[in-house]
Short mmCIF file of C-alpha atoms in Angstrom, two decimals:
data_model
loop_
_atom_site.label_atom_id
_atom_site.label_comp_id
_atom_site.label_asym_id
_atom_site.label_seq_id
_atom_site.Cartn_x
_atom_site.Cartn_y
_atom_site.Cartn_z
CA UNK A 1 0.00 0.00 0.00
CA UNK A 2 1.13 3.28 -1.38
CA UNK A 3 1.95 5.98 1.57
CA UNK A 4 -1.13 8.61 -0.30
CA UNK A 5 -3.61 5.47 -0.13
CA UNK A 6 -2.87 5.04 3.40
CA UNK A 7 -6.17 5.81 5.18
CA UNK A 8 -5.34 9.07 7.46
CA UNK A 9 -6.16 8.16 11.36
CA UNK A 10 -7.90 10.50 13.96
CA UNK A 11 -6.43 10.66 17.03
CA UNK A 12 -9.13 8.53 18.40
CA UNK A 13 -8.02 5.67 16.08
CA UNK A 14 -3.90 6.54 16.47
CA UNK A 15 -4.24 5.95 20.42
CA UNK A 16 -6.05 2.52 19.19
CA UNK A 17 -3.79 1.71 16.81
CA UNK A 18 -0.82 2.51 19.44
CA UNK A 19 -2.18 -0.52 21.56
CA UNK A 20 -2.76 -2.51 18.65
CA UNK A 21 1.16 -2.07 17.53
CA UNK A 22 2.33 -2.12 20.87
CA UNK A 23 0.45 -5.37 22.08
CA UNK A 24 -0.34 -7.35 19.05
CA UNK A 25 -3.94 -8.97 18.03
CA UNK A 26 -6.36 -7.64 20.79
CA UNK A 27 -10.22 -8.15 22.05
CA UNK A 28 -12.00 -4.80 22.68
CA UNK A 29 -12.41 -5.23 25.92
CA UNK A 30 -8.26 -5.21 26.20
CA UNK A 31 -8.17 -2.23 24.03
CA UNK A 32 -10.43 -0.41 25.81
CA UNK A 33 -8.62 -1.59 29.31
CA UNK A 34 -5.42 -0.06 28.10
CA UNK A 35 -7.33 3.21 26.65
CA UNK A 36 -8.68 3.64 29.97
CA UNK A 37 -5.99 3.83 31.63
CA UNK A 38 -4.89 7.09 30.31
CA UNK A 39 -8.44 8.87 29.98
CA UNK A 40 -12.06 7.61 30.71
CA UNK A 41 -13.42 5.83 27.52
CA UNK A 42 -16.84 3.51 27.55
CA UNK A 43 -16.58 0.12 26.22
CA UNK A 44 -19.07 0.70 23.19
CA UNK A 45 -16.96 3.62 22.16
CA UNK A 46 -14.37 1.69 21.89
CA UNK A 47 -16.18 -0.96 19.91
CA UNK A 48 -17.61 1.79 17.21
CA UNK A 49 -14.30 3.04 16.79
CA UNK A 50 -12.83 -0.51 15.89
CA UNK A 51 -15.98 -1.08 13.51
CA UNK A 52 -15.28 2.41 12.00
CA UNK A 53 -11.78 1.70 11.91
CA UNK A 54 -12.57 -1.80 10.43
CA UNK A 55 -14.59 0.09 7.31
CA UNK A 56 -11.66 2.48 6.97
CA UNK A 57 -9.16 -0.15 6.25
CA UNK A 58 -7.44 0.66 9.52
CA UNK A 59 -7.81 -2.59 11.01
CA UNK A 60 -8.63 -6.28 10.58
CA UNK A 61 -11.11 -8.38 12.85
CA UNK A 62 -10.75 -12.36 12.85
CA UNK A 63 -14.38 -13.46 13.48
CA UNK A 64 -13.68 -17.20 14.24
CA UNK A 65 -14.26 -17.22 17.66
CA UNK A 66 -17.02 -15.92 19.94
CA UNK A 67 -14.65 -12.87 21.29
CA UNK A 68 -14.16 -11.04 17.87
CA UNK A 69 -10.23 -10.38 17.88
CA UNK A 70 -8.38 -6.87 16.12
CA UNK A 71 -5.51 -6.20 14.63
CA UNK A 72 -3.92 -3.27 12.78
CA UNK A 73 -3.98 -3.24 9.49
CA UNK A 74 -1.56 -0.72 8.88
CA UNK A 75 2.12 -0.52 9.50
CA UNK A 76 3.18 1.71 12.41
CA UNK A 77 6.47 3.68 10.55
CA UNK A 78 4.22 3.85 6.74
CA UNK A 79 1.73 5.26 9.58
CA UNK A 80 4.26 8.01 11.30
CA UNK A 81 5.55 8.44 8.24
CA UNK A 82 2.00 9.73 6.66
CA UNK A 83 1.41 12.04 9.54
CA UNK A 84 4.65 13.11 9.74
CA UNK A 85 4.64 14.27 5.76
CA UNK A 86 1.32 16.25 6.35
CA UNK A 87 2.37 17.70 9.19
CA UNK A 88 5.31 19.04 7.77
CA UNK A 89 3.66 20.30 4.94
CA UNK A 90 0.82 21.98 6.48
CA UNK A 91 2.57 23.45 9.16
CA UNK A 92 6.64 23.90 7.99
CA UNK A 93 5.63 24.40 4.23
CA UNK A 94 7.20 21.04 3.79
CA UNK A 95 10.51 22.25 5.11
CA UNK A 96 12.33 19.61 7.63
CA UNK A 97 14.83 21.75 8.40
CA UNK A 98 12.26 24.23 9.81
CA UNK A 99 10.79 21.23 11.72
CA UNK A 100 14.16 20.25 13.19
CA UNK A 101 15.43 23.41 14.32
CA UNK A 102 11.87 24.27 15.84
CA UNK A 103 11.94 20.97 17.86
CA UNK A 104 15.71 21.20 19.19
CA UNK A 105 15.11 25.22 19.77
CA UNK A 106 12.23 24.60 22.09
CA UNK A 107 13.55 22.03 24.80
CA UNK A 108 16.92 21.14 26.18
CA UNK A 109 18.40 18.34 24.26
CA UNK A 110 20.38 16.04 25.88
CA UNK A 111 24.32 15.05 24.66
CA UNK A 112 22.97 11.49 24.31
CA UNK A 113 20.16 13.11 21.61
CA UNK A 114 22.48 15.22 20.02
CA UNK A 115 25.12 12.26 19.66
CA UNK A 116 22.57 10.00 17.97
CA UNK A 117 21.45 12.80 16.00
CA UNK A 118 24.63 13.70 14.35
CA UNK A 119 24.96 9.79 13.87
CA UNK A 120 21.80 9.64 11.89
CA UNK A 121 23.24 12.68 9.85
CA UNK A 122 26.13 11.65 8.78
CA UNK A 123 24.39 7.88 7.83
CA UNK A 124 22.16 9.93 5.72
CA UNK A 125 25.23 11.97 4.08
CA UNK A 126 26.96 8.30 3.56
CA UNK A 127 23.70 7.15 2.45
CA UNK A 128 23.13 10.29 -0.57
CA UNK A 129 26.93 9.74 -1.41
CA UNK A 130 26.34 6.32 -2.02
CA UNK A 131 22.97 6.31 -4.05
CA UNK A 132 23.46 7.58 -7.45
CA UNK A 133 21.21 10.31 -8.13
CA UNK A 134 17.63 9.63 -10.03
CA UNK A 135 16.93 11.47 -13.19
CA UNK A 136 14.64 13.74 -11.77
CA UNK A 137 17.80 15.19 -10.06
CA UNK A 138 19.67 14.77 -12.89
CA UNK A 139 17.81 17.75 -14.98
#
């Protein structure tokens, strides 16, 4: 699945999802156990969400056994990495660099961070030294 046919979560549906990634194939009542424990949520709200979720492409439900069983359908980085692109675009202008320096100018960042930062730099500058360039770059 293409990143643009990816279907675009609420935040509703991302904090599901989040459970989903981070504890596999799940009941509602477990998702809606784990969702509670951050904010109060009702059981059947969890449940429409799922079914919504289920018509969005968002998830898949095994219906084998009596206790219908969720799982997410979508891939947690092509996931990030959709909300991530329209968030940059809408509010940077599609600029990462104003992204960056907006997120290390507002807190402290550690030496740890800014070691595995510069790491992840210069793998990226190995990485475009090593890839020959595509034709659209060659114009």
């Amino acid at each position: 699945m293409s990143k643009s046919s990816l279907p675009k979560p609420t935040e509703s549906e991302l904090e599901i999802l989040q459970v989903l990634w981070q504890h596999g194939p799940s009941t509602v009542r477990f998702v809606n156990d784990e969702l509670s424990q951050k904010r109060d949520v009702g059981y059947t709200t969890t449940l429409k969400l799922l079914q919504l979720m289920l018509d969005k492409g968002l998830v898949l439900r095994d219906d084998d056994s009596k206790t219908h069983v969720y799982r997410a359908a979508v891939r947690e980085e092509e996931t990030q990495g959709l909300l991530l692109d329209k968030f940059v675009e809408s509010a940077f202008g599609g600029s990462a660099m104003k992204l960056v320096m907006q997120a290390l100018g507002n807190r402290r960042t550690s030496r740890e961070e800014l070691a595995q930062i510069r790491r992840l730099l210069n793998d990226i500058e190995i990485q475009n030294d090593t890839t020959p360039p595509s034709t659209d770059d060659a114009r």
